CSV table of C-alpha atoms in Angstrom, one decimal:
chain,number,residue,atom,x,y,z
N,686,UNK,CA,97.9,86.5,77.4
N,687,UNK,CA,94.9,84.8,76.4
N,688,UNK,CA,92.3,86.1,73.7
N,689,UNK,CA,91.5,89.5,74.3
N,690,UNK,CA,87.9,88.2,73.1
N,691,UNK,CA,88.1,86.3,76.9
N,692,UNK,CA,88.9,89.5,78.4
N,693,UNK,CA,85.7,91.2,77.5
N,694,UNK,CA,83.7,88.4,77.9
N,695,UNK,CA,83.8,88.5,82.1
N,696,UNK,CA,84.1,92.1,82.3
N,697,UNK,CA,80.6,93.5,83.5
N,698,UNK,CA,81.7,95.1,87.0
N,699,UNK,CA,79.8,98.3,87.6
N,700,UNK,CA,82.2,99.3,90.6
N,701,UNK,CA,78.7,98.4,93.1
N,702,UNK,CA,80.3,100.4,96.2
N,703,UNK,CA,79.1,103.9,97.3
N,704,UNK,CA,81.4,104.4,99.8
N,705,UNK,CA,82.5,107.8,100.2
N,706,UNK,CA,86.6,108.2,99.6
N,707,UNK,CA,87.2,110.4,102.8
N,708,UNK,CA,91.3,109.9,102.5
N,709,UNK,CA,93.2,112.1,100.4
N,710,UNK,CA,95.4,114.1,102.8
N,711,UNK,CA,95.4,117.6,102.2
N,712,UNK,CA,99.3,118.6,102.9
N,713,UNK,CA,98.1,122.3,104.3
N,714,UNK,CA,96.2,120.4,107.4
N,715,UNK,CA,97.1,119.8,110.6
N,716,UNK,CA,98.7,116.8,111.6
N,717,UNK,CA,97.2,114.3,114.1
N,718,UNK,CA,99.3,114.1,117.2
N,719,UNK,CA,98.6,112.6,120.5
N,720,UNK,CA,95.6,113.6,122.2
N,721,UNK,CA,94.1,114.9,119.2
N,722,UNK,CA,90.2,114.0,118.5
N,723,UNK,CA,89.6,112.5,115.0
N,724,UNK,CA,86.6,111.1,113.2
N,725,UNK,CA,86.9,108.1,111.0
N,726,UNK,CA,85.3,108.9,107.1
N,727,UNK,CA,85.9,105.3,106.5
N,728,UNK,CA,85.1,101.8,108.4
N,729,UNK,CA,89.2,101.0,109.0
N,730,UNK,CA,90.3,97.8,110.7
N,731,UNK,CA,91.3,98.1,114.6
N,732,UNK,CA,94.4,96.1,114.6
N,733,UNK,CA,96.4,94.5,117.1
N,734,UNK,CA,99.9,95.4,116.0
N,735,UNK,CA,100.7,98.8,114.0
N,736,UNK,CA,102.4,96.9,111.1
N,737,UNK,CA,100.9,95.7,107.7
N,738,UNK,CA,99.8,92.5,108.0
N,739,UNK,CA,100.9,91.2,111.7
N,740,UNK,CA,98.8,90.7,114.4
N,741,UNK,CA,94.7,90.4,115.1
N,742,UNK,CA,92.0,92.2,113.5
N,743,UNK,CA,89.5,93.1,116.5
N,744,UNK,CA,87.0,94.4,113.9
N,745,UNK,CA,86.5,97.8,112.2
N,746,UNK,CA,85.2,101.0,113.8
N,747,UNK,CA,82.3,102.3,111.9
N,748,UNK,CA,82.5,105.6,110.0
N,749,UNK,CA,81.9,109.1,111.7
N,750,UNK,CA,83.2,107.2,115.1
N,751,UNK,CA,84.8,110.1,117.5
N,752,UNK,CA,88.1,108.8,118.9
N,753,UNK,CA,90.8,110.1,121.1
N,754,UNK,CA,94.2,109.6,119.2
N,755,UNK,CA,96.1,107.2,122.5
N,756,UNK,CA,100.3,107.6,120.3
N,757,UNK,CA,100.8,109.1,117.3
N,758,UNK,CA,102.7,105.5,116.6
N,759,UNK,CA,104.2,105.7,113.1
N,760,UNK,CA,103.1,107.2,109.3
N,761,UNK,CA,100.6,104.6,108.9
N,762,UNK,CA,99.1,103.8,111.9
N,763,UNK,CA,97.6,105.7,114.9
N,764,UNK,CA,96.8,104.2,118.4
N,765,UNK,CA,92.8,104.0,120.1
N,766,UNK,CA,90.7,102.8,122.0
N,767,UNK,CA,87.5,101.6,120.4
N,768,UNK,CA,84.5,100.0,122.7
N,769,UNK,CA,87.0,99.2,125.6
N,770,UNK,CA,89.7,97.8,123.4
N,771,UNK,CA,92.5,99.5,122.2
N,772,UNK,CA,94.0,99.1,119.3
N,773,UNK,CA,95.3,100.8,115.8
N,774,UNK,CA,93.5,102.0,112.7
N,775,UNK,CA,94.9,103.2,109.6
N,776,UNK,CA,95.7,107.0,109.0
N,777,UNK,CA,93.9,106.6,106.1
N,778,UNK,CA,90.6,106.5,107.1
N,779,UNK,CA,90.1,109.7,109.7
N,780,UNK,CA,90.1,113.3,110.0
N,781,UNK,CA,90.7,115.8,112.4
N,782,UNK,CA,86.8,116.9,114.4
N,783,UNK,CA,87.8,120.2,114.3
N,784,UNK,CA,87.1,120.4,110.6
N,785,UNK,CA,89.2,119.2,107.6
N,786,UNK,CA,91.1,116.5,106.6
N,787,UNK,CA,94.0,115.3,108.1
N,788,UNK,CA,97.3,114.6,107.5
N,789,UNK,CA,99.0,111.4,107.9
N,790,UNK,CA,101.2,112.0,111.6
N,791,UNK,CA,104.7,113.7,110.7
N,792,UNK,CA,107.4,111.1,109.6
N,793,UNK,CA,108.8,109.5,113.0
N,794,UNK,CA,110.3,106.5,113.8
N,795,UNK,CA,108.7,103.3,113.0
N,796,UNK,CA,108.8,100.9,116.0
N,797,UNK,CA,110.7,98.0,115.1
N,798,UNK,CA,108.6,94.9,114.0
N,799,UNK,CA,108.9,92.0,116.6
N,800,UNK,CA,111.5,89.9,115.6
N,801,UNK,CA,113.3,92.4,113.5
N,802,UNK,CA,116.2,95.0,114.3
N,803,UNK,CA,115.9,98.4,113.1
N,804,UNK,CA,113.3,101.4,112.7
N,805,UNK,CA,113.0,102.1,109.7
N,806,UNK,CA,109.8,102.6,107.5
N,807,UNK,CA,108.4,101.3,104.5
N,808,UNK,CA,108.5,103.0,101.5
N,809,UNK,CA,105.8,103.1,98.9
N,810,UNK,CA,108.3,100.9,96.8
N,811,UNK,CA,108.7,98.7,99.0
N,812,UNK,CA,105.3,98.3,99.5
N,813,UNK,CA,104.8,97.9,96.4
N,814,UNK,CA,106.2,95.3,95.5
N,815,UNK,CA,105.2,93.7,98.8
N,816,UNK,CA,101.6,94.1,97.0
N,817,UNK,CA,102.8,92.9,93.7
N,818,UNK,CA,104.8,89.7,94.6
N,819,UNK,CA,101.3,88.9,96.6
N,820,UNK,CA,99.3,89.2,94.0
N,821,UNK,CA,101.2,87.3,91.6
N,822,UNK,CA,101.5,84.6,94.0
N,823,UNK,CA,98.0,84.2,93.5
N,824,UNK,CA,97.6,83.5,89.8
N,825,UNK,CA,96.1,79.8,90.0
N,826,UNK,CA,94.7,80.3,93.2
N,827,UNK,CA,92.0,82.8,93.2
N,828,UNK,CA,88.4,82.4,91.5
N,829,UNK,CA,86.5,85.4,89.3
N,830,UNK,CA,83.6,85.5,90.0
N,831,UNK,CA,80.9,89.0,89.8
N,832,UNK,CA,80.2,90.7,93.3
N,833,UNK,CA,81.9,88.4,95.1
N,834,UNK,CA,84.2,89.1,98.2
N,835,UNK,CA,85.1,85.9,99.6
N,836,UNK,CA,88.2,86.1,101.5
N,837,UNK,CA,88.8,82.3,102.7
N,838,UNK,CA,88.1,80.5,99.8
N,839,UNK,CA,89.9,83.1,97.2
N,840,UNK,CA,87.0,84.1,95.4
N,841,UNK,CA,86.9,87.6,94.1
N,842,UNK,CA,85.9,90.1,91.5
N,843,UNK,CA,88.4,92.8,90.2
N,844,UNK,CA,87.9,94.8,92.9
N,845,UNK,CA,87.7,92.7,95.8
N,846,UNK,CA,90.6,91.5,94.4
N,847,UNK,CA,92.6,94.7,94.6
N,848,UNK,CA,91.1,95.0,98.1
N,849,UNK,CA,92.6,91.5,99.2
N,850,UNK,CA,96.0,92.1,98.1
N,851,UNK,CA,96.0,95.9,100.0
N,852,UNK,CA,94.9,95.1,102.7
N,853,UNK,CA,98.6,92.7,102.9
N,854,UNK,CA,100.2,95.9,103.6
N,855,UNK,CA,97.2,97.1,106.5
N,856,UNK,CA,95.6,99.6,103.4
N,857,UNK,CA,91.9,99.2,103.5
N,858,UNK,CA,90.6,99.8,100.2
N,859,UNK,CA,86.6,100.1,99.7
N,860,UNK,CA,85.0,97.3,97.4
N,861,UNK,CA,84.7,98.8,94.6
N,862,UNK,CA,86.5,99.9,91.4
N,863,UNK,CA,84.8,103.7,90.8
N,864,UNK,CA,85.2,103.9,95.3
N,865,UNK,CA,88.9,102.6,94.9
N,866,UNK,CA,89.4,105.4,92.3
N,867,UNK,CA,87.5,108.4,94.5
N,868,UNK,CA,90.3,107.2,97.1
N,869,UNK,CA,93.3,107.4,95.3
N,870,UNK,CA,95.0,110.8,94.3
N,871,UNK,CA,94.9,110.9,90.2
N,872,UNK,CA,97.9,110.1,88.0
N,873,UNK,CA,98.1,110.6,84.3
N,874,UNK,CA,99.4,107.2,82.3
N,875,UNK,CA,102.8,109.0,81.7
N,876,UNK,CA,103.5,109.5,85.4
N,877,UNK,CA,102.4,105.6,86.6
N,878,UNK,CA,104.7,103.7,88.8
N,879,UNK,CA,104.1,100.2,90.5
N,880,UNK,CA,101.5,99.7,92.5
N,881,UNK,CA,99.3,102.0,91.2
N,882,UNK,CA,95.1,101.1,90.5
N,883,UNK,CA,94.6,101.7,86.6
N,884,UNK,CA,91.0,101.7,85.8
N,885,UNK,CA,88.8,100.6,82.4
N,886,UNK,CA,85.7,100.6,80.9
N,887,UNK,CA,83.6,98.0,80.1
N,888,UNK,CA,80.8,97.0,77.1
N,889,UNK,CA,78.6,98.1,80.2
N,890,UNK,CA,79.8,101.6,81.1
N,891,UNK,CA,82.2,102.5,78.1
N,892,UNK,CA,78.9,105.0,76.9
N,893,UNK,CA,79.4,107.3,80.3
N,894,UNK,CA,80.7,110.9,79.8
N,895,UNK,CA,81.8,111.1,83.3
N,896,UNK,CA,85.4,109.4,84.2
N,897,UNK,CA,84.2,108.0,87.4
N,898,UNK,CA,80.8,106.5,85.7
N,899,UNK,CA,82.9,104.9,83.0
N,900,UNK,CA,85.0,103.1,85.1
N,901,UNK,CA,83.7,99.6,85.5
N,902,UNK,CA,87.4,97.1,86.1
N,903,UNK,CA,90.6,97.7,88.4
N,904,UNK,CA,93.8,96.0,88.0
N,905,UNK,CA,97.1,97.3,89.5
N,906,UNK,CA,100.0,98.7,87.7
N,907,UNK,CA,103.4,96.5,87.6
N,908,UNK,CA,105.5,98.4,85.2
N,909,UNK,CA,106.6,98.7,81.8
N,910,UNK,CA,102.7,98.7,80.7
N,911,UNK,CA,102.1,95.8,82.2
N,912,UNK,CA,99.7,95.5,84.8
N,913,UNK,CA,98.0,92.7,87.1
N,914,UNK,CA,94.2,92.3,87.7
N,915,UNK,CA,91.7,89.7,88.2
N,916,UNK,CA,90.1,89.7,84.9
N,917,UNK,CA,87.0,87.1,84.1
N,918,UNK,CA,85.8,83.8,85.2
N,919,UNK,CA,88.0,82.3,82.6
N,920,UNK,CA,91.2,83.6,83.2
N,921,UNK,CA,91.0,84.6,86.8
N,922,UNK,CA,94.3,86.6,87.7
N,923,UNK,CA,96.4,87.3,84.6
N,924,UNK,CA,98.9,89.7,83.4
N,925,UNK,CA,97.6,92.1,81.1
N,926,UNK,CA,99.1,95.1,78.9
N,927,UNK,CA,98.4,98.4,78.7
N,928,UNK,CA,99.4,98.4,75.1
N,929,UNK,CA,97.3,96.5,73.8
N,930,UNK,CA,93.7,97.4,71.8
N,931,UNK,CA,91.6,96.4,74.2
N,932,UNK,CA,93.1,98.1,77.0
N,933,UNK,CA,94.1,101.2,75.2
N,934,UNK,CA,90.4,101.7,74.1
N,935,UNK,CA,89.1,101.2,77.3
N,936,UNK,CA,91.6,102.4,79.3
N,937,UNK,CA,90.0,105.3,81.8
N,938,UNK,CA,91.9,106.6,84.0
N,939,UNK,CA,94.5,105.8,87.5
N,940,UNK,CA,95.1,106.5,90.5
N,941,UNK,CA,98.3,106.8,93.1
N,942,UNK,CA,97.2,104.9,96.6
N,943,UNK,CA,100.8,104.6,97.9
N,944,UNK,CA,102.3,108.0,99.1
């Protein structure tokens, strides 16, 4: 890894987004089934196909849309219809309009993927490293640079970045380190596995109290303290390590996404 004196140098992100999380699935709700109403608390994607990464992306539904749920489809994906076109959003980003937040649907069958034999799921560790081995496959390819979000010409901050390589697996995370955080359910250090967001300060928000306020870079955990994040306009994507000064003095806080 390069000088840690590089890896201050381009981190100034002050986590811009104030999207609210609206995702963390309380276990005693009711689950969504099939001709339940939900609300979305987020702006998720309305796909094509109910499988990470296949198919057209219509467009998003804005957030506090009403919908009618068409097939409870599979344990990440829900069927609608959205402005006379019917597609599939993530159970991530809704709740149920009766009042609190839903659950993902009940584990079912996953339909099998065209081309493919089989019903099985993915698990979080597959996912995972679905997540990972895209992310790494990127080192060389993508730009740093602040604020940015620039999908086709691979020019990202830390958290855009993080967004990108989610969004592989059909999880739409917010732009936006502290927003990414609010999403995720908290883990301590001791309990991280891959795929998981860890979180820093930076020169610019190391002086905030509050965990949220002092986060200011996201990377994403690979294992055995070592995680991946797109660090400064330097470096770009790198491999980094928890264990080292920098990141243990600035190290904040992380957060599970992948249930």
């Amino acid at each position: 890894m390069k000088k840690i004196a590089k890896l201050v140098l381009g981190l100034s992100l002050l986590a811009g987004s104030s999207l609210s999380a609206g995702a963390a699935f309380a276990a005693t709700a009711p689950a969504i089934t099939t001709s339940s109403t939900i609300i979305t608390t987020g702006s998720p994607y309305l796909k094509q196909l109910p499988y990470a990464n296949q198919g057209k992306i219509y467009g998003s539904v804005p957030k506090g849309t009403k919908l009618t749920v068409l097939e409870n489809t599979n344990n990440y994906f829900v069927k609608v219809k959205y402005n006379g076109q019917t597609g599939y959003i993530s159970t991530m980003f809704f709740k149920a309009a009766g009042g609190g937040t839903s659950t993902a649907p009940a584990p079912a069958p996953t339909p099998s993927k065209p081309g493919t034999s089989g019903s099985s799921s993915a698990t979080w560790s597959k996912q995972a490293d679905s997540i990972l081995s895209f992310a790494k496959s990127l080192q060389g390819k993508v730009q740093y640079v602040y604020a940015k979000n620039d999908t086709k010409n691979l020019i990202f901050d830390c958290s855009s970045f993080t967004k990108y390589v989610f969004n592989k697996e059909g999880i739409n995370l917010p732009w936006g380190a502290r927003a990414q955080y609010k999403l995720g359910t908290p883990v301590s250090k001791s309990e991280l596995r891959k795929g998981d967001l860890v979180f820093f300060s930076t020169t610019a928000t190391a002086g905030n109290k509050d965990t949220v306020n002092k986060i200011g870079h996201v990377g994403i955990y690979i294992g055995n303290n070592k995680f991946i994040h797109n660090v400064n306009p330097k470096d770009d994507v790198v491999i980094g390590d928890l264990n080292n000064t920098w990141q243990k003095n600035h190290y904040v806080a992380s957060a599970r996404i992948l249930k």
